[in-house]
Tab-separated table of C-alpha atoms in Angstrom:
chain	number	residue	atom	x	y	z
A	151	MET	CA	14.055	-15.337	-91.795
A	152	THR	CA	12.791	-13.917	-88.509
A	153	ALA	CA	13.905	-10.486	-87.421
A	154	ARG	CA	16.309	-10.349	-84.514
A	155	ARG	CA	14.620	-9.133	-81.335
A	156	ARG	CA	15.842	-5.700	-80.288
A	157	PHE	CA	17.670	-5.639	-76.966
A	158	ARG	CA	15.982	-3.506	-74.309
A	159	PRO	CA	18.257	-2.428	-71.467
A	160	LYS	CA	16.936	-2.814	-67.930
A	161	VAL	CA	16.754	0.277	-65.752
A	162	GLY	CA	17.701	0.047	-62.091
A	163	LEU	CA	16.584	2.641	-59.518
A	164	ILE	CA	18.908	2.762	-56.506
A	165	LEU	CA	17.592	4.455	-53.364
A	166	GLY	CA	20.237	5.506	-50.848
A	167	SER	CA	20.291	5.768	-47.076
A	168	GLY	CA	19.637	9.021	-45.252
A	169	SER	CA	17.191	8.556	-42.370
A	170	ALA	CA	14.445	11.241	-42.452
A	171	ARG	CA	15.861	12.654	-45.692
A	172	GLY	CA	14.694	9.419	-47.272
A	173	TRP	CA	11.137	10.638	-47.750
A	174	ALA	CA	12.664	12.448	-50.742
A	175	HIS	CA	12.666	9.058	-52.495
A	176	ILE	CA	8.865	9.290	-52.667
A	177	GLY	CA	9.099	12.530	-54.649
A	178	VAL	CA	11.795	11.105	-56.918
A	179	ILE	CA	9.680	8.071	-57.838
A	180	GLN	CA	6.588	10.226	-58.364
A	181	ALA	CA	8.431	12.595	-60.705
A	182	LEU	CA	9.865	9.711	-62.727
A	183	ARG	CA	6.486	8.020	-62.910
A	184	GLU	CA	4.776	11.201	-64.111
A	185	ALA	CA	7.388	11.437	-66.878
A	186	GLY	CA	6.617	7.877	-67.935
A	187	LEU	CA	9.913	6.487	-66.609
A	188	LYS	CA	9.399	3.163	-64.851
A	189	PRO	CA	12.342	1.221	-63.417
A	190	ASP	CA	12.678	-2.514	-64.034
A	191	ILE	CA	14.606	-3.098	-60.799
A	192	ILE	CA	14.571	-1.312	-57.438
A	193	CYS	CA	17.076	-1.716	-54.658
A	194	GLY	CA	17.792	0.321	-51.566
A	195	THR	CA	19.603	0.739	-48.313
A	196	SER	CA	18.007	1.756	-45.004
A	197	ILE	CA	15.197	4.293	-45.619
A	198	GLY	CA	15.766	3.694	-49.334
A	199	ALA	CA	14.951	0.013	-48.780
A	200	LEU	CA	11.751	0.972	-46.963
A	201	VAL	CA	10.476	3.337	-49.671
A	202	GLY	CA	11.649	1.006	-52.435
A	203	ALA	CA	9.870	-1.988	-50.905
A	204	VAL	CA	6.621	-0.069	-50.557
A	205	HIS	CA	6.829	1.089	-54.177
A	206	ALA	CA	7.659	-2.401	-55.405
A	207	SER	CA	4.536	-3.660	-53.631
A	208	GLY	CA	2.332	-0.961	-55.190
A	209	GLY	CA	1.767	1.118	-52.046
A	210	LEU	CA	3.690	4.334	-52.769
A	211	ASP	CA	0.655	6.635	-52.927
A	212	GLU	CA	-0.601	5.334	-49.593
A	213	LEU	CA	2.846	5.877	-48.063
A	214	ASP	CA	2.917	9.428	-49.461
A	215	ALA	CA	-0.450	10.247	-47.873
A	216	TRP	CA	0.583	8.784	-44.526
A	217	VAL	CA	4.006	10.432	-44.146
A	218	ARG	CA	2.662	13.870	-45.086
A	219	GLU	CA	0.360	13.649	-42.060
A	220	LEU	CA	3.089	12.628	-39.627
A	221	GLY	CA	3.607	14.958	-36.676
A	222	LEU	CA	6.260	14.875	-33.989
A	223	ARG	CA	3.928	13.122	-31.592
A	224	ASP	CA	3.384	10.414	-34.202
A	225	VAL	CA	7.138	9.956	-34.613
A	226	VAL	CA	7.647	9.689	-30.857
A	227	SER	CA	4.765	7.211	-30.581
A	228	PHE	CA	6.833	4.692	-32.579
A	229	MET	CA	9.644	4.826	-30.029
A	230	ASP	CA	9.921	1.666	-27.917
A	231	ILE	CA	12.906	2.298	-25.674
A	232	THR	CA	15.309	-0.561	-25.063
A	233	LEU	CA	18.716	-0.871	-23.406
A	234	THR	CA	19.764	-3.797	-25.621
A	235	GLY	CA	21.350	-3.142	-28.982
A	236	GLY	CA	19.947	0.341	-29.602
A	237	MET	CA	17.711	3.103	-28.283
A	238	LEU	CA	14.644	1.682	-30.079
A	239	LYS	CA	13.507	-1.896	-30.612
A	240	GLY	CA	11.666	-0.944	-33.789
A	241	GLU	CA	8.744	-3.270	-33.055
A	242	ARG	CA	6.153	-0.492	-32.913
A	243	LEU	CA	7.269	0.935	-36.244
A	244	MET	CA	7.333	-2.427	-38.021
A	245	GLY	CA	4.071	-3.451	-36.345
A	246	PHE	CA	2.487	-0.367	-37.883
A	247	PHE	CA	3.839	-1.234	-41.328
A	248	LYS	CA	2.497	-4.776	-41.023
A	249	ARG	CA	-0.951	-3.335	-40.418
A	250	LYS	CA	-0.644	-0.656	-43.084
A	251	PHE	CA	1.133	-2.571	-45.845
A	252	LYS	CA	0.637	-6.292	-46.421
A	253	ASP	CA	3.878	-8.225	-46.119
A	254	ARG	CA	4.822	-10.393	-49.095
A	255	ASP	CA	7.862	-12.378	-50.033
A	256	ILE	CA	10.331	-10.310	-52.025
A	257	GLU	CA	10.026	-12.760	-54.925
A	258	ALA	CA	6.299	-11.938	-55.196
A	259	LEU	CA	6.621	-8.134	-55.427
A	260	ASP	CA	5.428	-6.275	-58.521
A	261	ILE	CA	8.977	-5.060	-59.300
A	262	PRO	CA	12.215	-7.017	-58.621
A	263	PHE	CA	13.592	-5.674	-55.335
A	264	GLY	CA	16.675	-6.028	-53.164
A	265	ALA	CA	17.849	-4.512	-49.880
A	266	VAL	CA	21.249	-4.165	-48.220
A	267	ALA	CA	22.142	-4.907	-44.603
A	268	THR	CA	25.440	-5.333	-42.744
A	269	SER	CA	26.606	-8.329	-40.720
A	270	LEU	CA	27.575	-7.096	-37.262
A	271	HIS	CA	29.894	-10.089	-36.775
A	272	ASN	CA	32.247	-9.585	-39.699
A	273	GLY	CA	31.142	-6.414	-41.523
A	274	ALA	CA	30.019	-8.336	-44.593
A	275	GLU	CA	27.584	-6.705	-46.994
A	276	ILE	CA	24.396	-8.787	-47.019
A	277	TRP	CA	22.025	-8.667	-49.998
A	278	LEU	CA	18.429	-9.486	-49.072
A	279	ARG	CA	16.564	-10.689	-52.171
A	280	SER	CA	14.192	-13.346	-50.863
A	281	GLY	CA	11.858	-14.003	-47.954
A	282	SER	CA	9.814	-11.486	-45.978
A	283	THR	CA	9.890	-7.979	-47.438
A	284	LEU	CA	9.280	-6.355	-44.053
A	285	GLY	CA	11.992	-8.528	-42.515
A	286	ALA	CA	14.480	-7.307	-45.111
A	287	VAL	CA	13.454	-3.684	-44.548
A	288	ARG	CA	13.719	-4.032	-40.764
A	289	ALA	CA	17.285	-5.344	-41.101
A	290	SER	CA	18.294	-2.660	-43.583
A	291	ILE	CA	17.061	0.209	-41.355
A	292	ALA	CA	18.705	-1.033	-38.138
A	293	LEU	CA	20.794	2.115	-37.687
A	294	PRO	CA	23.436	1.495	-34.973
A	295	ALA	CA	22.688	3.143	-31.618
A	296	LEU	CA	19.161	3.966	-32.797
A	297	PHE	CA	17.447	0.700	-33.804
A	298	ALA	CA	18.229	-2.673	-32.271
A	299	PRO	CA	19.954	-5.182	-34.603
A	300	VAL	CA	18.012	-8.019	-36.269
A	301	ARG	CA	18.603	-11.782	-36.220
A	302	HIS	CA	18.577	-13.245	-39.723
A	303	ASN	CA	19.721	-16.721	-40.809
A	304	GLY	CA	22.089	-17.068	-37.877
A	305	GLN	CA	23.550	-13.581	-38.289
A	306	ILE	CA	23.052	-10.267	-36.496
A	307	LEU	CA	22.275	-7.577	-39.066
A	308	VAL	CA	22.400	-3.776	-38.865
A	309	ASP	CA	21.894	-0.874	-41.268
A	310	GLY	CA	23.216	-1.433	-44.790
A	311	GLY	CA	24.456	2.153	-44.939
A	312	LEU	CA	27.525	1.101	-42.945
A	313	VAL	CA	28.919	-0.646	-46.018
A	314	ASN	CA	26.911	0.464	-49.062
A	315	PRO	CA	24.804	3.623	-48.648
A	316	VAL	CA	23.889	3.775	-52.373
A	317	PRO	CA	23.900	0.133	-53.545
A	318	VAL	CA	24.824	0.460	-57.205
A	319	SER	CA	26.586	-2.912	-57.056
A	320	LEU	CA	23.368	-4.694	-56.024
A	321	ALA	CA	21.384	-3.172	-58.898
A	322	ARG	CA	24.082	-4.218	-61.341
A	323	ALA	CA	24.113	-7.755	-59.931
A	324	MET	CA	20.324	-7.919	-60.320
A	325	GLY	CA	20.700	-7.257	-64.041
A	326	ALA	CA	20.337	-3.484	-64.369
A	327	ASP	CA	22.023	-2.016	-67.442
A	328	ILE	CA	21.183	1.657	-66.790
A	329	LEU	CA	21.786	2.746	-63.207
A	330	ILE	CA	19.883	5.688	-61.695
A	331	ALA	CA	21.054	6.424	-58.161
A	332	VAL	CA	19.469	8.686	-55.550
A	333	ASP	CA	22.182	10.033	-53.242
A	334	LEU	CA	20.898	11.727	-50.085
A	335	ASN	CA	24.378	12.392	-48.701
A	336	SER	CA	25.846	14.603	-51.425
A	337	ASP	CA	25.488	17.934	-49.605
A	338	LEU	CA	26.218	16.836	-46.026
A	339	LEU	CA	29.915	17.620	-45.711
A	340	GLY	CA	30.481	20.608	-43.438
A	341	ARG	CA	26.790	20.970	-42.606
A	342	HIS	CA	26.207	18.179	-40.111
A	343	LEU	CA	25.529	20.481	-37.177
A	344	ARG	CA	23.899	23.334	-39.094
A	345	ARG	CA	20.218	22.838	-38.481
A	346	ASP	CA	19.034	26.030	-40.128
A	347	PRO	CA	15.320	25.692	-40.810
A	348	ALA	CA	14.014	26.364	-44.285
A	349	PRO	CA	12.745	29.964	-44.581
A	350	GLN	CA	9.054	30.377	-43.848
A	351	ALA	CA	6.703	32.358	-46.028
A	352	GLU	CA	5.031	35.312	-44.337
A	353	SER	CA	1.663	33.614	-44.550
A	354	GLU	CA	2.947	30.405	-43.019
A	355	SER	CA	1.689	29.679	-39.541
A	356	PRO	CA	4.169	29.524	-36.620
A	357	PRO	CA	5.599	26.157	-35.615
A	358	ALA	CA	3.165	23.840	-33.904
A	359	GLN	CA	3.379	23.372	-30.154
A	360	ASP	CA	4.474	19.796	-30.835
A	361	ASP	CA	7.917	21.193	-31.775
A	362	ASP	CA	8.296	22.798	-28.355
A	363	TRP	CA	7.077	19.615	-26.672
A	364	PHE	CA	9.663	17.490	-28.485
A	365	SER	CA	12.462	19.959	-27.733
A	366	LYS	CA	11.582	19.791	-24.049
A	367	LEU	CA	11.733	15.992	-24.212
A	368	GLN	CA	15.212	16.111	-25.738
A	369	ASN	CA	16.342	18.655	-23.146
A	370	ASN	CA	15.025	16.487	-20.329
A	371	LEU	CA	16.935	13.490	-21.684
A	372	SER	CA	20.098	15.580	-21.988
A	373	ALA	CA	19.691	16.739	-18.392
A	374	LEU	CA	20.205	13.148	-17.243
A	375	LEU	CA	23.780	13.205	-18.565
A	376	PRO	CA	26.633	14.395	-16.311
A	377	GLU	CA	27.744	17.974	-16.841
A	378	SER	CA	31.211	18.789	-18.093
A	379	PRO	CA	33.786	20.062	-15.584
A	380	GLU	CA	33.960	23.824	-15.188
A	381	HIS	CA	37.160	24.154	-17.243
A	382	ASP	CA	35.621	22.137	-20.098
A	383	ARG	CA	32.534	24.285	-20.511
A	384	ASN	CA	32.276	26.448	-23.594
A	385	LYS	CA	33.751	29.902	-23.596
A	386	PRO	CA	31.721	32.566	-25.419
A	387	GLU	CA	34.035	32.499	-28.442
A	388	GLU	CA	34.074	28.688	-28.698
A	389	PRO	CA	31.526	26.510	-30.536
A	390	GLU	CA	28.757	24.970	-28.508
A	391	ILE	CA	29.152	21.311	-27.596
A	392	PRO	CA	26.345	19.445	-29.453
A	393	SER	CA	23.872	17.071	-27.834
A	394	VAL	CA	24.442	13.309	-27.755
A	395	LEU	CA	21.869	12.796	-30.531
A	396	ASP	CA	23.542	15.431	-32.700
A	397	VAL	CA	26.940	13.798	-32.192
A	398	VAL	CA	25.566	10.383	-33.178
A	399	ALA	CA	23.670	11.799	-36.176
A	400	SER	CA	26.631	13.839	-37.395
A	401	SER	CA	29.019	10.911	-37.031
A	402	ILE	CA	26.713	8.680	-39.065
A	403	ASN	CA	26.342	11.393	-41.703
A	404	ILE	CA	30.108	11.809	-42.033
A	405	MET	CA	30.650	8.071	-42.276
A	406	GLN	CA	27.958	7.529	-44.913
A	407	GLU	CA	29.035	10.546	-46.960
A	408	ARG	CA	32.615	9.255	-47.088
A	409	ILE	CA	31.592	5.697	-47.899
A	410	THR	CA	29.168	6.897	-50.585
A	411	ARG	CA	31.918	8.868	-52.335
A	412	SER	CA	34.306	5.931	-52.201
A	413	ARG	CA	31.805	3.329	-53.451
A	414	MET	CA	30.454	5.497	-56.252
A	415	VAL	CA	33.945	6.182	-57.590
A	416	GLY	CA	34.484	2.450	-58.017
A	417	GLU	CA	30.892	1.733	-59.085
A	418	PRO	CA	29.616	4.871	-60.816
A	419	PRO	CA	25.941	5.037	-61.796
A	420	HIS	CA	24.867	6.583	-65.075
A	421	ILE	CA	22.623	9.192	-63.441
A	422	VAL	CA	22.806	10.638	-59.914
A	423	ILE	CA	19.754	12.365	-58.445
A	424	ALA	CA	20.883	14.414	-55.454
A	425	PRO	CA	18.184	16.134	-53.347
A	426	ARG	CA	19.630	18.853	-51.137
A	427	LEU	CA	18.360	18.146	-47.640
A	428	ALA	CA	21.364	18.478	-45.339
A	429	HIS	CA	19.351	20.771	-43.066
A	430	LEU	CA	17.058	17.886	-42.078
A	431	GLY	CA	18.017	16.038	-38.923
A	432	LEU	CA	18.201	12.330	-38.215
A	433	MET	CA	14.681	12.137	-36.765
A	434	ASP	CA	12.905	14.859	-38.757
A	435	PHE	CA	10.416	12.377	-40.190
A	436	HIS	CA	7.627	14.884	-39.538
A	437	ARG	CA	9.043	17.122	-42.312
A	438	ALA	CA	8.025	14.715	-45.058
A	439	THR	CA	6.365	17.228	-47.374
A	440	GLU	CA	9.563	19.271	-47.530
A	441	ALA	CA	11.652	16.189	-48.336
A	442	ILE	CA	9.199	14.844	-50.928
A	443	GLU	CA	9.026	18.138	-52.821
A	444	GLU	CA	12.810	18.431	-52.889
A	445	GLY	CA	12.992	14.884	-54.227
A	446	ARG	CA	10.580	15.816	-57.013
A	447	ARG	CA	12.625	18.908	-57.877
A	448	ALA	CA	15.906	17.009	-58.031
A	449	ALA	CA	14.402	14.218	-60.147
A	450	LYS	CA	12.829	16.614	-62.646
A	451	GLU	CA	16.252	18.151	-63.293
A	452	CYS	CA	17.561	14.736	-64.356
A	453	ILE	CA	14.629	13.598	-66.512
A	454	PRO	CA	16.071	14.960	-69.827
A	455	ALA	CA	19.318	13.066	-69.203
A	456	ILE	CA	17.430	9.872	-68.357
A	457	LYS	CA	15.252	10.133	-71.464
A	458	ALA	CA	18.387	10.482	-73.577
A	459	PHE	CA	19.080	6.772	-73.069
A	460	ASP	CA	17.850	4.496	-75.822
A	461	VAL	CA	15.116	2.800	-73.793
A	462	ASP	CA	11.569	1.950	-74.774
A	463	TRP	CA	9.770	3.261	-71.673
A	464	SER	CA	6.294	2.118	-72.802
């Protein structure tokens, strides 16, 4: 009589949305990998879809090396301004990824992968599990007002974070039994407009001139907007009116934080890894090292709880 084969639960890693905070996903995956914890399924929304797709294709270390070298000028160089659908077309960014990381069909990736996008026509949650990996990523990161929407199978798609910022439901549908979610929105509430920089060590060099250059660019763009009437201007005791970009970023943060809480109550993961990066702004992609290290720290805190599951990680 043959012995019954022991059931091995599948582990799903769920990478949430969060714009520039999403580089923390790199650190999370690295910390899990160093502990010998390898997911069977990866799915993600927005920046989580981008990092997850690169990892599923075997290119995480190359992505880590590239993003750590990103400066503000590099970030701005990917901006292709458009007046249709969003501030940026996204073609320069995706063109770079096509050159840097070979596009493959999702079905051919090393690890089963899925991404989430949103139908602009009816608000439906769209699961992208086949076809071009870069096409799926481009749809999932189409943040409204920032990136132009994407045409896909007769639909217009935008960022998946509008409907499912941490797609636990997708991982479950793909067959995951143990759900490990990375939530980048957990510490946002009440801090959307607090852009306090992380404290610098005494030996740390002063900010690069690129920071000043980018600030001037933002100020010049703001100067094109009409000024408020005299009676609407801030009094000394009143809070400062934020810039247009800060209003958009803060509104998106509030929306995704609320949706994340609601979805995760109905679809709770087993483990939540929550890097604390609320001080990073929407476009702070040049602060990758800071985000990656915080991702590593948050993941390491959860490793004992993950290892407590009865899974053969070999």
